[in-house]
Short mmCIF file of N, CA and C and ligand atoms in Angstrom, two decimals:
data_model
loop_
_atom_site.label_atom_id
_atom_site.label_comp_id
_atom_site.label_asym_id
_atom_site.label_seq_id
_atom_site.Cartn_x
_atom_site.Cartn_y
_atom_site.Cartn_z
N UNK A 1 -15.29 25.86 2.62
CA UNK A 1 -15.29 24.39 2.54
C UNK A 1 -13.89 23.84 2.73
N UNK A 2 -12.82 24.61 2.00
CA UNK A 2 -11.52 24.15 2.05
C UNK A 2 -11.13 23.94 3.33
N UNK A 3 -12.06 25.36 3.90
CA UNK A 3 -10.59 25.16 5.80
C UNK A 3 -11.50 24.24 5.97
N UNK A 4 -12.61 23.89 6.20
CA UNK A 4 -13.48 22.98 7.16
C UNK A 4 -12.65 21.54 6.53
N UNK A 5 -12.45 20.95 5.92
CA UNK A 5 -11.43 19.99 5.58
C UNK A 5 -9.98 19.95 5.86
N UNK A 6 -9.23 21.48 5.97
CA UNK A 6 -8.54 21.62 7.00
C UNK A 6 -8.44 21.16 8.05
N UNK A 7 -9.74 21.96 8.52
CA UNK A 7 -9.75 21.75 10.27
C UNK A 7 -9.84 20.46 11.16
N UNK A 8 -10.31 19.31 9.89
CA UNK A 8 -10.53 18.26 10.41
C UNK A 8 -9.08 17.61 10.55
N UNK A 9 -7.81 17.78 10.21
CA UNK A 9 -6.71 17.23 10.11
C UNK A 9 -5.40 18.88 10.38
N UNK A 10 -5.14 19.12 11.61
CA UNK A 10 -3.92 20.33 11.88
C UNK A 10 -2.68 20.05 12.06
N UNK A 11 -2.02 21.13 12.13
CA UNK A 11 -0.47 21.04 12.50
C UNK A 11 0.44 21.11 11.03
N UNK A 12 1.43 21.16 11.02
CA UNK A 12 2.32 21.26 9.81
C UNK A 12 2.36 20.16 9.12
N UNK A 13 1.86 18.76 9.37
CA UNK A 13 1.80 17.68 8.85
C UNK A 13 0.84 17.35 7.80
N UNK A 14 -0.41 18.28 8.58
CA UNK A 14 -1.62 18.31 7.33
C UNK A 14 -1.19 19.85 6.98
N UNK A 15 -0.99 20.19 7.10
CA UNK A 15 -0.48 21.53 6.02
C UNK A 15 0.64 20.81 5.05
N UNK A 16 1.32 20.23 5.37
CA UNK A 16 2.31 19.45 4.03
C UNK A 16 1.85 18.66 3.21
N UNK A 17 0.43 17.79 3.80
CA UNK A 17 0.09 16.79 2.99
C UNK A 17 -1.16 17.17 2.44
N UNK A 18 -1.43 18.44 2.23
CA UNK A 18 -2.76 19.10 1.43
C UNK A 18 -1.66 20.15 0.59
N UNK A 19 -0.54 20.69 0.64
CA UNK A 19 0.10 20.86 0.08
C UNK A 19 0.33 20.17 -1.24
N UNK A 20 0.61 19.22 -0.62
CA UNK A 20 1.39 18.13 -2.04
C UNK A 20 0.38 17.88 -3.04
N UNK A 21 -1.02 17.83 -2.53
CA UNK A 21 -2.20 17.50 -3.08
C UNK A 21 -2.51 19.13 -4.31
N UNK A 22 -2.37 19.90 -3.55
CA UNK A 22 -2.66 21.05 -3.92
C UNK A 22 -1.65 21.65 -5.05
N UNK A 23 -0.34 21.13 -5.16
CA UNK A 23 0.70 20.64 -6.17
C UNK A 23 0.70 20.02 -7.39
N UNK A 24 -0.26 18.81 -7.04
CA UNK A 24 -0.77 17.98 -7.62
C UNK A 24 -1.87 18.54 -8.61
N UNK A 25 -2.97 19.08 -8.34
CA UNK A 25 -3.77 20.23 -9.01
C UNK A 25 -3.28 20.93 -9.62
N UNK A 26 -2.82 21.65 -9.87
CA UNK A 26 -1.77 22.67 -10.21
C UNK A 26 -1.46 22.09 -11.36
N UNK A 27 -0.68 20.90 -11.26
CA UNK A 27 0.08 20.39 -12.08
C UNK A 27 -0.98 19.72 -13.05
N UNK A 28 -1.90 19.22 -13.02
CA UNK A 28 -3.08 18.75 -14.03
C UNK A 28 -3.92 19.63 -14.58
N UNK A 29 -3.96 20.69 -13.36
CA UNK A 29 -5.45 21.90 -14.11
C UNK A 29 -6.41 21.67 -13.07
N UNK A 30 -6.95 22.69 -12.68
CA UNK A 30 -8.23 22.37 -11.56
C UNK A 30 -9.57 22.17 -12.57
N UNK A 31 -9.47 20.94 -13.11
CA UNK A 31 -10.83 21.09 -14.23
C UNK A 31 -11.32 19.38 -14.25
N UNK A 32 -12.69 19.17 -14.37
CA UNK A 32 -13.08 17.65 -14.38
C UNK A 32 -12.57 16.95 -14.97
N UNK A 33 -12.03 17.64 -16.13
CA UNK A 33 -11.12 16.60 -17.27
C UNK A 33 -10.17 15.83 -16.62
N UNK A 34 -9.70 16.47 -15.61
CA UNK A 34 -8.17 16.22 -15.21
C UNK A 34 -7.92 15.46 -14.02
N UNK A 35 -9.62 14.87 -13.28
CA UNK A 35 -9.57 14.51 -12.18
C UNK A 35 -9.13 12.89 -11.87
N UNK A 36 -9.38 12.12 -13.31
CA UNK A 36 -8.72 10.73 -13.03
C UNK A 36 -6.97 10.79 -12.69
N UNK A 37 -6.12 11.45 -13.98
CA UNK A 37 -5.27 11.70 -13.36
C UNK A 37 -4.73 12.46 -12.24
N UNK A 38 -5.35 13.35 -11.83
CA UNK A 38 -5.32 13.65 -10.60
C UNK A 38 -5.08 12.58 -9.30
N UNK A 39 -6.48 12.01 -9.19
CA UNK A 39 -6.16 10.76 -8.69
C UNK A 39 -5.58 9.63 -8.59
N UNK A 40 -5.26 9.44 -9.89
CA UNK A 40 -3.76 8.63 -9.98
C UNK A 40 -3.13 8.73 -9.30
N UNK A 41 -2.46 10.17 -9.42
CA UNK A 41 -0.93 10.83 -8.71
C UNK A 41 -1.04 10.30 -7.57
N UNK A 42 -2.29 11.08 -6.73
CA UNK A 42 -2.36 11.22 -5.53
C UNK A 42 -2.44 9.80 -4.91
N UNK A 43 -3.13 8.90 -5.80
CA UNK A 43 -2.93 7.40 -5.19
C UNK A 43 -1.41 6.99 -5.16
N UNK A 44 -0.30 7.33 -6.12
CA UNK A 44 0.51 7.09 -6.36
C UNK A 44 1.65 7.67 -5.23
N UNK A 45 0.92 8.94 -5.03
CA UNK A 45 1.59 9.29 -3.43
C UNK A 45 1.49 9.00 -2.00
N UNK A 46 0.21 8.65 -2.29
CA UNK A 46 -0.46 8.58 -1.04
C UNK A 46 -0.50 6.35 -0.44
N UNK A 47 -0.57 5.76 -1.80
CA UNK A 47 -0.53 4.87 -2.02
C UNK A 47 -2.28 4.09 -1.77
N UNK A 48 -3.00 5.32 -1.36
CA UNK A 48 -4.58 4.75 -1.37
C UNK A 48 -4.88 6.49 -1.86
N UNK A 49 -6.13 6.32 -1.64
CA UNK A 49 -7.30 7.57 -1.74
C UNK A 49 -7.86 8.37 -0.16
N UNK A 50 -7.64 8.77 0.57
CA UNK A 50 -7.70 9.35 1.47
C UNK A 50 -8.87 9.97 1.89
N UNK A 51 -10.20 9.95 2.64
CA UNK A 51 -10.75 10.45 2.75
C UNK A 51 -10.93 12.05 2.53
N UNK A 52 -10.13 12.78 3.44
CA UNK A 52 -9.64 14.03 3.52
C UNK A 52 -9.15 14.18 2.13
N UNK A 53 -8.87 13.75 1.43
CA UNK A 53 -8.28 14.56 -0.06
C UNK A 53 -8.87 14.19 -0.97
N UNK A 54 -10.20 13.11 -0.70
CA UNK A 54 -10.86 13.21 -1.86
C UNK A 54 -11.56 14.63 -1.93
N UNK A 55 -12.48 14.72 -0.87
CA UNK A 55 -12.96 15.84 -0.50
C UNK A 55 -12.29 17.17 -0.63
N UNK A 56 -11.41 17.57 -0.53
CA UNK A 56 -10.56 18.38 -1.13
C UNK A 56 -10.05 18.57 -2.08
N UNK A 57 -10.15 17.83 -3.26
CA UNK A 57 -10.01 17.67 -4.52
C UNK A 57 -11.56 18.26 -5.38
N UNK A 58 -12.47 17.37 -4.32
CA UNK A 58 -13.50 17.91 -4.91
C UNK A 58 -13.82 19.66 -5.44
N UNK A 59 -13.61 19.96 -4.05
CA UNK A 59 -13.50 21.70 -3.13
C UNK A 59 -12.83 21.50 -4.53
N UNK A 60 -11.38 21.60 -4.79
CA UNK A 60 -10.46 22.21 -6.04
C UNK A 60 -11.21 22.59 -7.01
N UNK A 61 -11.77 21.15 -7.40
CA UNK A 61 -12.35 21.07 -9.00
C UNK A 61 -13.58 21.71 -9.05
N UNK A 62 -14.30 22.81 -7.69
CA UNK A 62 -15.83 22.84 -8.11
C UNK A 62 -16.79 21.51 -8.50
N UNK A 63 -16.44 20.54 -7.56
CA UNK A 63 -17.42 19.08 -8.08
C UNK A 63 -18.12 19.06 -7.11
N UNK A 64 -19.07 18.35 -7.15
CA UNK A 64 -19.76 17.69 -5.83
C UNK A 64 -19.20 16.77 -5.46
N UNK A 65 -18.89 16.05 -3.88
CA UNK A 65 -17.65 15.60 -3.43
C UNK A 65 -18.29 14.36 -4.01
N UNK A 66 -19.76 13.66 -4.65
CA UNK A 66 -20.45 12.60 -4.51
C UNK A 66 -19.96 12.37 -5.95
N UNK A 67 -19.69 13.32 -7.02
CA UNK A 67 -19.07 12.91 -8.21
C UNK A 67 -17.50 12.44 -8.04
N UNK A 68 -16.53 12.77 -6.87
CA UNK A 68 -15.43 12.18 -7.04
C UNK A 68 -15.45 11.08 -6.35
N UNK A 69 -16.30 11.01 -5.26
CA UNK A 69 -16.06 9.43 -4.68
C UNK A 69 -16.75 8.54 -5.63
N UNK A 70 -17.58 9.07 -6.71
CA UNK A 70 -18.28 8.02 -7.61
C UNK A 70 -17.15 7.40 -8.57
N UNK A 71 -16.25 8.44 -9.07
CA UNK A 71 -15.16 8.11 -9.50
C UNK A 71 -14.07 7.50 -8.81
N UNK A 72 -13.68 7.86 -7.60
CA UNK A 72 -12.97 6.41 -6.98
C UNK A 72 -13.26 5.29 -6.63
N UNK A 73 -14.89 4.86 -6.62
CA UNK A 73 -15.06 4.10 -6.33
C UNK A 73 -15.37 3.01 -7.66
N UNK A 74 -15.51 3.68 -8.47
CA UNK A 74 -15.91 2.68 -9.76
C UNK A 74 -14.83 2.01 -10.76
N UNK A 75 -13.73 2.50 -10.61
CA UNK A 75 -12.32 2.33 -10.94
C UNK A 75 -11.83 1.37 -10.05
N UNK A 76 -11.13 -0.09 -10.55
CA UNK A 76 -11.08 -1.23 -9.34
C UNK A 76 -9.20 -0.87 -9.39
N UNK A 77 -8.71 0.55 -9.88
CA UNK A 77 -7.42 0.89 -9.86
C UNK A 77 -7.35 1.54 -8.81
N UNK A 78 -8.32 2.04 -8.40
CA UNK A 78 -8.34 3.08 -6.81
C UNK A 78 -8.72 2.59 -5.37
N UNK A 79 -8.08 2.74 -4.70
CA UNK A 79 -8.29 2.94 -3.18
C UNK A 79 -8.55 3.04 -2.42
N UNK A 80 -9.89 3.28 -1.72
CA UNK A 80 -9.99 4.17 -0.81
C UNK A 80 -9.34 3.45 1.08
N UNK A 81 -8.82 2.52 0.57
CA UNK A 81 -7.86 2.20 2.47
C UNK A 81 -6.37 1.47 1.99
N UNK A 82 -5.77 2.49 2.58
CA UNK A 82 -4.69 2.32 2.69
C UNK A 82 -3.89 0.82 2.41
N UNK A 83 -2.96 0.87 1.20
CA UNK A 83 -1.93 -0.69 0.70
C UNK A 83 -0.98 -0.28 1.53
N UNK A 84 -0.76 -1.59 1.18
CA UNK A 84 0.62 -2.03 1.86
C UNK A 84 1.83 -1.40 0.86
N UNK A 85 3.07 -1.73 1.50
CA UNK A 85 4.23 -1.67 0.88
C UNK A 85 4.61 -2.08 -0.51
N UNK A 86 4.47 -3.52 -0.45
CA UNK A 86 3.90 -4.17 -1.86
C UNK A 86 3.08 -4.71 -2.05
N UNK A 87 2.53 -4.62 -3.02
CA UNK A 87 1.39 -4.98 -3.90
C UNK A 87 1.55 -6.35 -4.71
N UNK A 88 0.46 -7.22 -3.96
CA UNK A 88 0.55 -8.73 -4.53
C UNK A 88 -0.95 -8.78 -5.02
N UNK A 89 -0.84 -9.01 -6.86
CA UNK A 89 -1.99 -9.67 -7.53
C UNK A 89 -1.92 -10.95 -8.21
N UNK A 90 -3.00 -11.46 -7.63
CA UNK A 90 -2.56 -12.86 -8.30
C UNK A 90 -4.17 -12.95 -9.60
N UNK A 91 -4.30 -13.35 -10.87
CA UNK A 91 -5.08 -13.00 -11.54
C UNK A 91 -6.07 -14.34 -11.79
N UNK A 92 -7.51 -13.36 -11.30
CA UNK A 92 -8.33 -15.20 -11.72
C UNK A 92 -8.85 -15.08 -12.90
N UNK A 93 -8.49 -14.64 -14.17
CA UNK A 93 -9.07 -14.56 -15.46
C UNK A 93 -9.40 -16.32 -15.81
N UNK A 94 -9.71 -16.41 -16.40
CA UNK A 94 -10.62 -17.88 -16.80
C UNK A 94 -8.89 -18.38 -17.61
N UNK A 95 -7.52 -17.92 -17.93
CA UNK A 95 -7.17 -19.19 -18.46
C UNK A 95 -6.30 -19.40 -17.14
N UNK A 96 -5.98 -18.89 -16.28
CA UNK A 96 -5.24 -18.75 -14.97
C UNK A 96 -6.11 -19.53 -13.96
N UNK A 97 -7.34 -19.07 -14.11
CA UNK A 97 -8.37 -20.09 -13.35
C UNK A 97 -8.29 -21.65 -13.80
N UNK A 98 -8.66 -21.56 -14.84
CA UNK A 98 -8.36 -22.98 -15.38
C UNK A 98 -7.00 -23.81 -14.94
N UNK A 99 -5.91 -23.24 -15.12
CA UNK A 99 -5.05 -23.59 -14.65
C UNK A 99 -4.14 -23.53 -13.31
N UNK A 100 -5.76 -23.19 -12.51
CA UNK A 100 -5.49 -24.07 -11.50
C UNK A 100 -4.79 -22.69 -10.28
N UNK A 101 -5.06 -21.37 -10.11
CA UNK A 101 -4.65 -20.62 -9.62
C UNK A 101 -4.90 -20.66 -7.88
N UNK A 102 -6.17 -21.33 -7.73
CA UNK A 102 -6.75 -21.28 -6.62
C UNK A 102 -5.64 -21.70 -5.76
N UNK A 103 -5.03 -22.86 -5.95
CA UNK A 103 -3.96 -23.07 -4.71
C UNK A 103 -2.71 -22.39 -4.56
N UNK A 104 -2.59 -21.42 -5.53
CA UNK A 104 -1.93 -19.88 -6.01
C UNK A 104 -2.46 -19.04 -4.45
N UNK A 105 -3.41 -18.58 -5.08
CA UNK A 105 -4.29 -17.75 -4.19
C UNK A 105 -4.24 -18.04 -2.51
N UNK A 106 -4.38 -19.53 -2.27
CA UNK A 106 -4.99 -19.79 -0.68
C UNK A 106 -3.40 -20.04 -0.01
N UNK A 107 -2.13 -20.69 -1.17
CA UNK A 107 -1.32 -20.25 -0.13
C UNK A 107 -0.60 -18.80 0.24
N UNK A 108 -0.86 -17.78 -1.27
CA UNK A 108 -0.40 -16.32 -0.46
C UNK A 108 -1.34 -15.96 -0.04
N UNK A 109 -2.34 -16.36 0.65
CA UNK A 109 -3.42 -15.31 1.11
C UNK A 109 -3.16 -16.43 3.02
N UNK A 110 -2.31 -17.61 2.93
CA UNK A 110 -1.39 -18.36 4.38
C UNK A 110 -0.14 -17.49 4.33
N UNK A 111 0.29 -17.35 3.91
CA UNK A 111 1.57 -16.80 4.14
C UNK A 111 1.78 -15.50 4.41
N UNK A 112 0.64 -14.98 3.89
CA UNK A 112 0.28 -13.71 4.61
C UNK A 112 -0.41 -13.13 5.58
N UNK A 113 -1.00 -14.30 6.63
CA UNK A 113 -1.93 -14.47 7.49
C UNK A 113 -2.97 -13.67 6.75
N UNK A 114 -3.64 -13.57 5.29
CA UNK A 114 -4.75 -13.08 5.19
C UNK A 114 -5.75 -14.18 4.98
N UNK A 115 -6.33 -15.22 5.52
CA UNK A 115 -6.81 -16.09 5.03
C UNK A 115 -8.01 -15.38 5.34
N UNK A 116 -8.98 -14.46 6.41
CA UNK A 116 -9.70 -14.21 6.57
C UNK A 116 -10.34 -12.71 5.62
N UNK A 117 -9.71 -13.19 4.62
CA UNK A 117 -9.81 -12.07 3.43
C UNK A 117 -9.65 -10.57 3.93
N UNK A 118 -9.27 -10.49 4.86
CA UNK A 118 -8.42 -9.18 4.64
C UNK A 118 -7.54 -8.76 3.37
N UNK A 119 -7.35 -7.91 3.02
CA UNK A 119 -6.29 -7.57 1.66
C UNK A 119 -5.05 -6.68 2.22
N UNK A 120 -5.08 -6.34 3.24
CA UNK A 120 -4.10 -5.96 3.87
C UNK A 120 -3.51 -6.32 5.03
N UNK A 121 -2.20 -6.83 5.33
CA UNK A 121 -1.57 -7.36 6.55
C UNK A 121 -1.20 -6.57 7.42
N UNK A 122 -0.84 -7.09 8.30
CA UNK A 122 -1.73 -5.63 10.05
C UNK A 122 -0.66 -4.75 9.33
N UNK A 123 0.99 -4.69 9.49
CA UNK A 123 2.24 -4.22 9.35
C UNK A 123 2.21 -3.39 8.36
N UNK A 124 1.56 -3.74 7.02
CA UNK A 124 1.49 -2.79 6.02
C UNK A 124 2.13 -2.91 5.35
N UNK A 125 2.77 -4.29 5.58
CA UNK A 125 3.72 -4.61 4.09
C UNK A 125 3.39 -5.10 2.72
N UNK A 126 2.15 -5.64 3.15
CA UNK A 126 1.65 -6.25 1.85
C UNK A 126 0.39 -6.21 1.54
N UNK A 127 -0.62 -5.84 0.68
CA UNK A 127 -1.68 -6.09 -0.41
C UNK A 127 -1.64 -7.18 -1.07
N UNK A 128 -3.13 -8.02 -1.06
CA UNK A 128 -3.09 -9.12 -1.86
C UNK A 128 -4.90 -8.34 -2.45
N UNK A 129 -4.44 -8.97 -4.20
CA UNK A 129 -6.13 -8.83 -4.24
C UNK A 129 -6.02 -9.89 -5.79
N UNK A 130 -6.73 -9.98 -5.41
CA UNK A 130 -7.31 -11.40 -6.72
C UNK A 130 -7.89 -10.26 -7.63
N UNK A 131 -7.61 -10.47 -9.06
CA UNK A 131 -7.85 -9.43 -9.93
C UNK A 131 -7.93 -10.17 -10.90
N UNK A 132 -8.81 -9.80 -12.60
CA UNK A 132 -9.28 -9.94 -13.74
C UNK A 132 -8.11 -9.87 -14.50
N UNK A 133 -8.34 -10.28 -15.98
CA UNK A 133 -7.22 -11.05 -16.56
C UNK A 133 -6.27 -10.01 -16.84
N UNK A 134 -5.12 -10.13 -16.60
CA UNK A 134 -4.03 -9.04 -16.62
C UNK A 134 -3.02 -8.90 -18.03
N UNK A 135 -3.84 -9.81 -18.76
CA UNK A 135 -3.28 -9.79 -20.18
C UNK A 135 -2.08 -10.69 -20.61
N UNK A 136 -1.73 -11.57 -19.38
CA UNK A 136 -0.40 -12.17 -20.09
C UNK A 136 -1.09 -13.69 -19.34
N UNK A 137 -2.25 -13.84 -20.13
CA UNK A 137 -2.81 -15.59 -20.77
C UNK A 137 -1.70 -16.61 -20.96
N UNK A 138 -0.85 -16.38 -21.75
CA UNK A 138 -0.04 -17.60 -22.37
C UNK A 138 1.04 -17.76 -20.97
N UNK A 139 1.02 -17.23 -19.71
CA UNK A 139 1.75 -16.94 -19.27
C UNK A 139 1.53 -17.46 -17.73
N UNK A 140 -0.39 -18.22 -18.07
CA UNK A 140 -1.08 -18.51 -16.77
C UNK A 140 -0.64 -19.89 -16.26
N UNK A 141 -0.53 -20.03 -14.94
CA UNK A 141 -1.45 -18.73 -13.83
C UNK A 141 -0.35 -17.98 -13.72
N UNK A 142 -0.76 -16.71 -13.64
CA UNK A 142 -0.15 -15.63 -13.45
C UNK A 142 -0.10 -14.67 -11.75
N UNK A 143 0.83 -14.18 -11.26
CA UNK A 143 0.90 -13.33 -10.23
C UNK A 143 1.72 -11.95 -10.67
N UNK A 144 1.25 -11.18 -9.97
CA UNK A 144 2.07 -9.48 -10.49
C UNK A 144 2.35 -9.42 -8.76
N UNK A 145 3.92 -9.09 -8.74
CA UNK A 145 4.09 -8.93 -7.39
C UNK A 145 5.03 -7.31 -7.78
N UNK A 146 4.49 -6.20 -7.28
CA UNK A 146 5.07 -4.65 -7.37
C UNK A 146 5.24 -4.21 -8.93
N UNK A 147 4.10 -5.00 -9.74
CA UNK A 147 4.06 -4.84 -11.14
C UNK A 147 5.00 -5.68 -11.88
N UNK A 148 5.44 -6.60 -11.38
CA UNK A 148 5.97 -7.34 -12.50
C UNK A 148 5.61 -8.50 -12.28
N UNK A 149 5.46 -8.68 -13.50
CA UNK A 149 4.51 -10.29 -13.71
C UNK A 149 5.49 -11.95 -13.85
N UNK A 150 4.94 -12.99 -12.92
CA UNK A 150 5.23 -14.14 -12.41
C UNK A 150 4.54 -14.55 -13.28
N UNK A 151 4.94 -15.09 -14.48
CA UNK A 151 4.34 -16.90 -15.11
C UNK A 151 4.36 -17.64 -14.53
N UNK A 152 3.62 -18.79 -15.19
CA UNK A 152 3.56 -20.54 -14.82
C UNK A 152 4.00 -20.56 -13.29
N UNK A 153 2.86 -19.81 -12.41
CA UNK A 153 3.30 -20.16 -11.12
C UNK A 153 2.80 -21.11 -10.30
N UNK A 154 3.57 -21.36 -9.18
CA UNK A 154 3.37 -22.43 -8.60
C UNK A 154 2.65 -22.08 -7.00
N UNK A 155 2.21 -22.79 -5.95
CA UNK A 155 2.06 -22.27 -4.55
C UNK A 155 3.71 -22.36 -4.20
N UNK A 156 4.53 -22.59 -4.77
CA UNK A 156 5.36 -23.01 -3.88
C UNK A 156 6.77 -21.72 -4.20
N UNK A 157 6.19 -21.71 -5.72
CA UNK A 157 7.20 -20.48 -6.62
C UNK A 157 6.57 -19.14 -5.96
N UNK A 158 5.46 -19.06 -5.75
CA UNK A 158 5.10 -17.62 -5.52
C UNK A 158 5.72 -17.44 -3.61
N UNK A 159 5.84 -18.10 -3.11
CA UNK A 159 5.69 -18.57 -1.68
C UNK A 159 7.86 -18.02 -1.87
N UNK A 160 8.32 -18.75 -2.54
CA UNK A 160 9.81 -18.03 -2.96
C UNK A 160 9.93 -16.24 -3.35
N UNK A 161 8.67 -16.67 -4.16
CA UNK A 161 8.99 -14.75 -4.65
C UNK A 161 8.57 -14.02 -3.28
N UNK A 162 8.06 -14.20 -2.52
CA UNK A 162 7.25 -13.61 -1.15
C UNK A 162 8.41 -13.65 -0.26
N UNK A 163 9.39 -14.36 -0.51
CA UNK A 163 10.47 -14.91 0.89
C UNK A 163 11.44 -13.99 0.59
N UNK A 164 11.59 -13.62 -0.88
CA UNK A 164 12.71 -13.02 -1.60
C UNK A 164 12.49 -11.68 -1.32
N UNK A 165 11.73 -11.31 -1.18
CA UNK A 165 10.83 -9.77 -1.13
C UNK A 165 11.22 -9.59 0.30
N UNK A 166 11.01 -10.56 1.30
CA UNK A 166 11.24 -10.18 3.02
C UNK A 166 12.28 -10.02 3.19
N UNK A 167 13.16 -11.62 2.15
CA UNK A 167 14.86 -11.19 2.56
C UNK A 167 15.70 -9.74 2.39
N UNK A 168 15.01 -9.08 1.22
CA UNK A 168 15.99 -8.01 0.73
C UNK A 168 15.09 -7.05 0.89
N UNK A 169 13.87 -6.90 2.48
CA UNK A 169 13.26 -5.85 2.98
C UNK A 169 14.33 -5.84 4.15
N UNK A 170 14.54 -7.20 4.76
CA UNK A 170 15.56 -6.95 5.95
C UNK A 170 16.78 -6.51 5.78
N UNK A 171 17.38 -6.98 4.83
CA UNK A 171 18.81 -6.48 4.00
C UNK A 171 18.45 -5.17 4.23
N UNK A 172 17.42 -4.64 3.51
CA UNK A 172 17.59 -2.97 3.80
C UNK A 172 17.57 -2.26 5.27
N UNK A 173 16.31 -3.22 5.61
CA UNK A 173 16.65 -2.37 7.02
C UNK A 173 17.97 -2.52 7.81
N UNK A 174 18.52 -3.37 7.56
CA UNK A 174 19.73 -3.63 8.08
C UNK A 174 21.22 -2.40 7.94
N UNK A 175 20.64 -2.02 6.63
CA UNK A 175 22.03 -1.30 6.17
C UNK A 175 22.09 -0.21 6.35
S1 FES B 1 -6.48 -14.98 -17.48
FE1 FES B 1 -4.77 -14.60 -16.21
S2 FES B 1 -3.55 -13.36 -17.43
FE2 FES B 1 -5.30 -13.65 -18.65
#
């Protein structure tokens, strides 16, 4: 089963990146207990869930591959297509809603040409996903841009934090 998941991906590139996976195992235990964090990691490396390595994870753990995609898919922390660079959540919990998030939402979802609800922008720089209450209420409306959380935001404040993020992506590429 393993090579046939192999075979679907060759060369030293998928030998490195079933490697790392296979590292990854290792390092948790090849056992069901261990398969959320497992998947963590590997989201954390991979930055989604990968077809090819769910399935190969499975193979690891002795699972049926239909018990781990049940588990990535029921977890709204997992993946399965590829994020962007950074990760933009803006939260519609009911006190963020109330206060008015929606014009939150419709201008980063303009500024990111995702208006057609895509969650990912062609380039791969950015993830947007509207997400459940993120726990910091007193703090609404709220946005988490690469995990850190934006209070009392505005369309116009979040639209700054988005500009700030491009400026000092080009700064880097620059240097
Ligand atoms: S409702 Fe938005 S942080 Fe709780």
């Amino acid at each position: 089963m393993t090579q046939t998941v192999l075979a679907a991906e060759s060369g030293p590139r998928a030998k490195r990146r079933f490697d790392r996976v296979h590292q990854i195992i290792n390092e948790y235990g090849a056992s069901e207990n261990a398969l959320i964090p497992i998947l963590q990691k590997v989201q954390d490396e991979y930055r989604y869930l990968p077809e090819e390595i769910l399935t190969f994870v499975a193979t690891a753990l002795d699972l049926p591959p239909a018990t781990v995609y049940g588990v990535a898919t029921f977890y709204a922390q997992f993946s399965l297509e590829p994020k962007g660079k950074h990760l933009v959540k803006c939260c519609d919990g009911t006190a963020c809603h109330v206060r008015k998030n929606q014009p939150i939402i419709a201008a980063i979802r303009k500024k990111l040409g995702l208006a057609d609800g895509r969650k990912t922008t062609d380039d791969h720089r950015f993830t947007f996903e509207v997400v459940s209450c993120i726990g910091a209420c007193a703090l609404a409306p709220a946005v988490v841009i690469d995990g850190k959380v934006y209070g009392q935001m505005t369309p116009e404040a979040v639209i700054a934090a988005l500009d700030e993020i491009d400026a000092a992506d080009k700064a880097e590429a620059e240097e």
